[in-house]
């Protein structure tokens, strides 16, 4: 029997497969498509996930050997420029890499870890049993697994088959165009802005709002630039074409925008979207079936939070599901996936809906924006927004553990990015005296001289305990890594 079947070989499903494989669990990925898609989707990563990929040794593969993440000096929120360089603790990292490249790197890593990906396997049914779930696929033999995870997108078949509702809001009053383009020589200034005769300069990599809509100009290095527009109150008819995109840009700016067909190697994007959805699954678990990524939540793409949310779902679920498969999960561990990640999805849904309202046309919105710009001026306000956008404001309930860092994502520590590549729990001990007792087989204890306090990190890099004397350490270990009375027995069962 397979340990875990994952439906979907997108970034979230592949990330989960890698996490499970790191923990010694055998996943099988079933993908409906026969080959990786060439469709242009996300253009990069925003938030804590950038550092999470670095802590798994994947950041260098997406950038260059020796590269390390650094905070973004500026970003955007609701078409407001967001200065970040003066923040006392800037948590917002970005990485401009196409989604197809992210999928390729995660796919390569999964293959290195021995993960099997079966393409052309469309899931058509499932049957939950006491100790397994049987997955049916079109024209093929059923597959039995201990658990099934739906990472199969916003139209998730797994979610439907598991009987999980997907409540939310659908808006049908907006039209968005996005496409790769070329522009005349000299149209891009030294700062990357697009000069538009009769209007002025469209700044790069931010949303620009006018009284007629929104436009975004993204001159990615080494690729054809991407331009996007959003308008409201237009009829639904029309096709995605360069002419339609150019006409939309002209309406938003009130001036003709010099756009031409892209000249670089494809694939090239030309897309028209009508309306949008904000939906969150009513539950993330139904028996032995789990949801993650877009199967669990969909929302506006404004601010680029999608992969940050989905990939961190995968990192959160991975070690917990592996513990259950290996017989090491304490009571309630699998249920903590929903209790921890559902609030994160609600935060993203909240701020993307708020941003979507801030970019709409109209005098009332303009007045709101004037006030909001004043509120954004203080450093504390921009710090708050940066933490919200990065997902750094999420704190998990760690039960009886205490301390200001407990429940938060681990701060940087000397050598931490190298220590976390195994995906195991870590005890960072500056005293050299702490003992993990019967949990030693599951926790790597590392001496870190100079650290202010000892930290116990879960495999997803959240702090589960901190202290200096060891008080409460075993209680925290028992909460997350199995009760002490069962730990030795479970370890013996695994090693025999």
PDB file of C-alpha atoms in Angstrom, residues 45-213:
ATOM      1  CA  UNK A  45       7.239  34.197  -4.920  1.00  0.00           C
ATOM      2  CA  UNK A  46       6.424  36.679  -2.174  1.00  0.00           C
ATOM      3  CA  UNK A  47       6.764  36.163   1.563  1.00  0.00           C
ATOM      4  CA  UNK A  48       8.270  33.714   4.041  1.00  0.00           C
ATOM      5  CA  UNK A  49       8.212  30.899   1.513  1.00  0.00           C
ATOM      6  CA  UNK A  50      11.304  32.422  -0.108  1.00  0.00           C
ATOM      7  CA  UNK A  51      13.302  31.783   3.051  1.00  0.00           C
ATOM      8  CA  UNK A  52      11.593  28.408   3.517  1.00  0.00           C
ATOM      9  CA  UNK A  53      12.878  27.303   0.115  1.00  0.00           C
ATOM     10  CA  UNK A  54      16.324  28.525   1.145  1.00  0.00           C
ATOM     11  CA  UNK A  55      16.111  26.451   4.311  1.00  0.00           C
ATOM     12  CA  UNK A  56      15.450  23.404   2.165  1.00  0.00           C
ATOM     13  CA  UNK A  57      18.375  24.175  -0.168  1.00  0.00           C
ATOM     14  CA  UNK A  58      16.158  25.158  -3.101  1.00  0.00           C
ATOM     15  CA  UNK A  59      16.738  28.906  -3.301  1.00  0.00           C
ATOM     16  CA  UNK A  60      20.136  28.503  -4.963  1.00  0.00           C
ATOM     17  CA  UNK A  61      18.625  26.173  -7.560  1.00  0.00           C
ATOM     18  CA  UNK A  62      16.124  28.881  -8.480  1.00  0.00           C
ATOM     19  CA  UNK A  63      18.729  31.660  -8.559  1.00  0.00           C
ATOM     20  CA  UNK A  64      22.485  31.085  -8.571  1.00  0.00           C
ATOM     21  CA  UNK A  65      25.036  29.098  -6.550  1.00  0.00           C
ATOM     22  CA  UNK A  66      25.836  30.867  -3.293  1.00  0.00           C
ATOM     23  CA  UNK A  67      22.836  33.187  -3.507  1.00  0.00           C
ATOM     24  CA  UNK A  68      20.939  33.959  -0.288  1.00  0.00           C
ATOM     25  CA  UNK A  69      17.586  35.730   0.100  1.00  0.00           C
ATOM     26  CA  UNK A  70      17.482  39.368   1.128  1.00  0.00           C
ATOM     27  CA  UNK A  71      14.452  41.471   2.071  1.00  0.00           C
ATOM     28  CA  UNK A  72      12.806  43.537  -0.656  1.00  0.00           C
ATOM     29  CA  UNK A  73      13.512  47.267  -0.242  1.00  0.00           C
ATOM     30  CA  UNK A  74      10.040  48.105  -1.562  1.00  0.00           C
ATOM     31  CA  UNK A  75       6.796  46.423  -2.539  1.00  0.00           C
ATOM     32  CA  UNK A  76       3.193  47.395  -3.239  1.00  0.00           C
ATOM     33  CA  UNK A  77      -0.112  47.106  -1.378  1.00  0.00           C
ATOM     34  CA  UNK A  78      -3.413  47.936  -3.040  1.00  0.00           C
ATOM     35  CA  UNK A  79      -1.585  49.987  -5.716  1.00  0.00           C
ATOM     36  CA  UNK A  80       0.222  51.958  -2.983  1.00  0.00           C
ATOM     37  CA  UNK A  81       4.033  51.971  -3.083  1.00  0.00           C
ATOM     38  CA  UNK A  82       5.264  50.344   0.111  1.00  0.00           C
ATOM     39  CA  UNK A  83       8.715  51.491   1.246  1.00  0.00           C
ATOM     40  CA  UNK A  84      10.395  48.799   3.320  1.00  0.00           C
ATOM     41  CA  UNK A  85      14.085  49.716   3.533  1.00  0.00           C
ATOM     42  CA  UNK A  86      13.657  51.645   6.803  1.00  0.00           C
ATOM     43  CA  UNK A  87      11.766  48.909   8.650  1.00  0.00           C
ATOM     44  CA  UNK A  88      13.483  47.662  11.823  1.00  0.00           C
ATOM     45  CA  UNK A  89      12.713  44.045  10.829  1.00  0.00           C
ATOM     46  CA  UNK A  90      11.740  43.634   7.187  1.00  0.00           C
ATOM     47  CA  UNK A  91      10.174  40.166   6.720  1.00  0.00           C
ATOM     48  CA  UNK A  92       9.121  40.544   3.095  1.00  0.00           C
ATOM     49  CA  UNK A  93      11.222  38.611   0.584  1.00  0.00           C
ATOM     50  CA  UNK A  94      10.509  38.271  -3.126  1.00  0.00           C
ATOM     51  CA  UNK A  95      11.817  36.037  -5.902  1.00  0.00           C
ATOM     52  CA  UNK A  96      10.928  36.726  -9.552  1.00  0.00           C
ATOM     53  CA  UNK A  97      10.880  33.220 -11.038  1.00  0.00           C
ATOM     54  CA  UNK A  98       8.171  31.871 -13.381  1.00  0.00           C
ATOM     55  CA  UNK A  99       5.945  29.174 -11.915  1.00  0.00           C
ATOM     56  CA  UNK A 100       6.980  26.668 -14.582  1.00  0.00           C
ATOM     57  CA  UNK A 101      10.593  27.054 -13.393  1.00  0.00           C
ATOM     58  CA  UNK A 102       9.515  26.513  -9.783  1.00  0.00           C
ATOM     59  CA  UNK A 103       7.687  23.352 -10.845  1.00  0.00           C
ATOM     60  CA  UNK A 104      10.752  22.150 -12.723  1.00  0.00           C
ATOM     61  CA  UNK A 105      13.070  22.641  -9.725  1.00  0.00           C
ATOM     62  CA  UNK A 106      10.623  20.987  -7.325  1.00  0.00           C
ATOM     63  CA  UNK A 107      10.090  18.158  -9.787  1.00  0.00           C
ATOM     64  CA  UNK A 108      13.840  17.587 -10.062  1.00  0.00           C
ATOM     65  CA  UNK A 109      14.180  17.587  -6.286  1.00  0.00           C
ATOM     66  CA  UNK A 110      11.287  15.146  -5.912  1.00  0.00           C
ATOM     67  CA  UNK A 111      12.926  12.809  -8.426  1.00  0.00           C
ATOM     68  CA  UNK A 112      16.202  12.959  -6.469  1.00  0.00           C
ATOM     69  CA  UNK A 113      14.281  11.907  -3.365  1.00  0.00           C
ATOM     70  CA  UNK A 114      12.746   8.947  -5.181  1.00  0.00           C
ATOM     71  CA  UNK A 115       9.225  10.331  -5.589  1.00  0.00           C
ATOM     72  CA  UNK A 116       7.165   8.704  -8.337  1.00  0.00           C
ATOM     73  CA  UNK A 117       5.012  11.020 -10.473  1.00  0.00           C
ATOM     74  CA  UNK A 118       2.448   9.325 -12.714  1.00  0.00           C
ATOM     75  CA  UNK A 119       1.120  11.626 -15.424  1.00  0.00           C
ATOM     76  CA  UNK A 120      -2.077  11.118 -17.368  1.00  0.00           C
ATOM     77  CA  UNK A 121      -3.840   9.780 -14.265  1.00  0.00           C
ATOM     78  CA  UNK A 122      -7.211  11.457 -13.790  1.00  0.00           C
ATOM     79  CA  UNK A 123      -8.869  10.764 -10.430  1.00  0.00           C
ATOM     80  CA  UNK A 124     -12.523   9.793 -10.795  1.00  0.00           C
ATOM     81  CA  UNK A 125     -13.494   8.407  -7.407  1.00  0.00           C
ATOM     82  CA  UNK A 126     -12.404   7.579  -3.875  1.00  0.00           C
ATOM     83  CA  UNK A 127     -13.495   5.219  -1.139  1.00  0.00           C
ATOM     84  CA  UNK A 128     -12.479   5.775   2.471  1.00  0.00           C
ATOM     85  CA  UNK A 129     -11.870   2.695   4.600  1.00  0.00           C
ATOM     86  CA  UNK A 130     -10.881   2.316   8.233  1.00  0.00           C
ATOM     87  CA  UNK A 131      -7.140   2.338   7.599  1.00  0.00           C
ATOM     88  CA  UNK A 132      -6.835   3.508   3.991  1.00  0.00           C
ATOM     89  CA  UNK A 133      -8.387   5.327   1.065  1.00  0.00           C
ATOM     90  CA  UNK A 134      -8.831   3.750  -2.363  1.00  0.00           C
ATOM     91  CA  UNK A 135      -8.292   6.158  -5.252  1.00  0.00           C
ATOM     92  CA  UNK A 136      -9.938   5.389  -8.586  1.00  0.00           C
ATOM     93  CA  UNK A 137      -8.518   6.744 -11.851  1.00  0.00           C
ATOM     94  CA  UNK A 138      -9.927   6.768 -15.364  1.00  0.00           C
ATOM     95  CA  UNK A 139      -9.070   3.560 -17.249  1.00  0.00           C
ATOM     96  CA  UNK A 140      -6.532   2.334 -14.686  1.00  0.00           C
ATOM     97  CA  UNK A 141      -6.357   0.100 -11.635  1.00  0.00           C
ATOM     98  CA  UNK A 142      -7.328   1.703  -8.297  1.00  0.00           C
ATOM     99  CA  UNK A 143      -4.563   2.772  -5.930  1.00  0.00           C
ATOM    100  CA  UNK A 144      -4.788   2.203  -2.172  1.00  0.00           C
ATOM    101  CA  UNK A 145      -3.010   4.555   0.190  1.00  0.00           C
ATOM    102  CA  UNK A 146      -2.979   5.430   3.868  1.00  0.00           C
ATOM    103  CA  UNK A 147      -3.875   9.045   3.018  1.00  0.00           C
ATOM    104  CA  UNK A 148      -4.921  11.147   0.023  1.00  0.00           C
ATOM    105  CA  UNK A 149      -4.071  14.836  -0.421  1.00  0.00           C
ATOM    106  CA  UNK A 150      -5.864  17.036  -2.926  1.00  0.00           C
ATOM    107  CA  UNK A 151      -3.421  19.523  -4.400  1.00  0.00           C
ATOM    108  CA  UNK A 152      -5.434  19.644  -7.624  1.00  0.00           C
ATOM    109  CA  UNK A 153      -6.348  23.320  -7.843  1.00  0.00           C
ATOM    110  CA  UNK A 154      -9.361  25.533  -7.413  1.00  0.00           C
ATOM    111  CA  UNK A 155     -11.634  23.105  -9.276  1.00  0.00           C
ATOM    112  CA  UNK A 156     -10.402  20.230  -7.094  1.00  0.00           C
ATOM    113  CA  UNK A 157     -11.907  16.847  -7.921  1.00  0.00           C
ATOM    114  CA  UNK A 158     -10.640  15.493  -4.607  1.00  0.00           C
ATOM    115  CA  UNK A 159     -12.464  18.219  -2.693  1.00  0.00           C
ATOM    116  CA  UNK A 160     -15.709  17.398  -4.508  1.00  0.00           C
ATOM    117  CA  UNK A 161     -15.353  13.639  -4.037  1.00  0.00           C
ATOM    118  CA  UNK A 162     -14.605  14.113  -0.330  1.00  0.00           C
ATOM    119  CA  UNK A 163     -17.823  16.119   0.094  1.00  0.00           C
ATOM    120  CA  UNK A 164     -16.067  19.280   1.326  1.00  0.00           C
ATOM    121  CA  UNK A 165     -17.936  22.544   0.692  1.00  0.00           C
ATOM    122  CA  UNK A 166     -16.181  25.534  -0.864  1.00  0.00           C
ATOM    123  CA  UNK A 167     -18.087  28.615   0.321  1.00  0.00           C
ATOM    124  CA  UNK A 168     -17.143  32.140  -0.602  1.00  0.00           C
ATOM    125  CA  UNK A 169     -17.837  35.104  -2.862  1.00  0.00           C
ATOM    126  CA  UNK A 170     -17.809  35.415  -6.645  1.00  0.00           C
ATOM    127  CA  UNK A 171     -17.481  38.868  -8.223  1.00  0.00           C
ATOM    128  CA  UNK A 172     -18.372  39.213 -11.895  1.00  0.00           C
ATOM    129  CA  UNK A 173     -17.931  42.933 -12.549  1.00  0.00           C
ATOM    130  CA  UNK A 174     -14.263  43.091 -13.558  1.00  0.00           C
ATOM    131  CA  UNK A 175     -12.289  42.222 -16.692  1.00  0.00           C
ATOM    132  CA  UNK A 176      -8.532  41.676 -16.635  1.00  0.00           C
ATOM    133  CA  UNK A 177      -6.088  41.371 -19.524  1.00  0.00           C
ATOM    134  CA  UNK A 178      -2.506  40.104 -19.202  1.00  0.00           C
ATOM    135  CA  UNK A 179       0.041  39.536 -21.942  1.00  0.00           C
ATOM    136  CA  UNK A 180       3.683  39.472 -22.901  1.00  0.00           C
ATOM    137  CA  UNK A 181       4.541  42.357 -25.182  1.00  0.00           C
ATOM    138  CA  UNK A 182       7.351  44.253 -26.832  1.00  0.00           C
ATOM    139  CA  UNK A 183       7.740  48.025 -26.719  1.00  0.00           C
ATOM    140  CA  UNK A 184       9.659  50.440 -29.000  1.00  0.00           C
ATOM    141  CA  UNK A 185      13.332  51.190 -28.269  1.00  0.00           C
ATOM    142  CA  UNK A 186      13.630  54.032 -25.786  1.00  0.00           C
ATOM    143  CA  UNK A 187      10.168  53.460 -24.287  1.00  0.00           C
ATOM    144  CA  UNK A 188      11.684  52.099 -21.071  1.00  0.00           C
ATOM    145  CA  UNK A 189      13.559  54.590 -18.892  1.00  0.00           C
ATOM    146  CA  UNK A 190      16.648  53.939 -16.753  1.00  0.00           C
ATOM    147  CA  UNK A 191      14.493  52.930 -13.794  1.00  0.00           C
ATOM    148  CA  UNK A 192      12.504  50.383 -15.782  1.00  0.00           C
ATOM    149  CA  UNK A 193       9.416  52.569 -16.130  1.00  0.00           C
ATOM    150  CA  UNK A 194       7.339  52.583 -19.325  1.00  0.00           C
ATOM    151  CA  UNK A 195       7.067  56.010 -20.940  1.00  0.00           C
ATOM    152  CA  UNK A 196       3.587  56.576 -22.387  1.00  0.00           C
ATOM    153  CA  UNK A 197       3.202  59.711 -24.567  1.00  0.00           C
ATOM    154  CA  UNK A 198       0.320  61.823 -23.326  1.00  0.00           C
ATOM    155  CA  UNK A 199       0.310  60.203 -19.881  1.00  0.00           C
ATOM    156  CA  UNK A 200       3.769  59.975 -18.356  1.00  0.00           C
ATOM    157  CA  UNK A 201       5.604  57.008 -16.840  1.00  0.00           C
ATOM    158  CA  UNK A 202       4.087  53.740 -15.684  1.00  0.00           C
ATOM    159  CA  UNK A 203       6.410  52.570 -12.865  1.00  0.00           C
ATOM    160  CA  UNK A 204       7.727  48.989 -12.963  1.00  0.00           C
ATOM    161  CA  UNK A 205       6.521  46.133 -10.776  1.00  0.00           C
ATOM    162  CA  UNK A 206       3.619  47.877  -9.093  1.00  0.00           C
ATOM    163  CA  UNK A 207      -0.072  48.449  -9.701  1.00  0.00           C
ATOM    164  CA  UNK A 208      -0.967  51.922 -10.939  1.00  0.00           C
ATOM    165  CA  UNK A 209      -4.553  52.986 -10.293  1.00  0.00           C
ATOM    166  CA  UNK A 210      -6.402  55.631 -12.264  1.00  0.00           C
ATOM    167  CA  UNK A 211     -10.059  56.662 -12.196  1.00  0.00           C
ATOM    168  CA  UNK A 212     -10.635  54.211 -15.060  1.00  0.00           C
ATOM    169  CA  UNK A 213      -8.851  51.064 -13.884  1.00  0.00           C
TER     170      UNK A 213
END
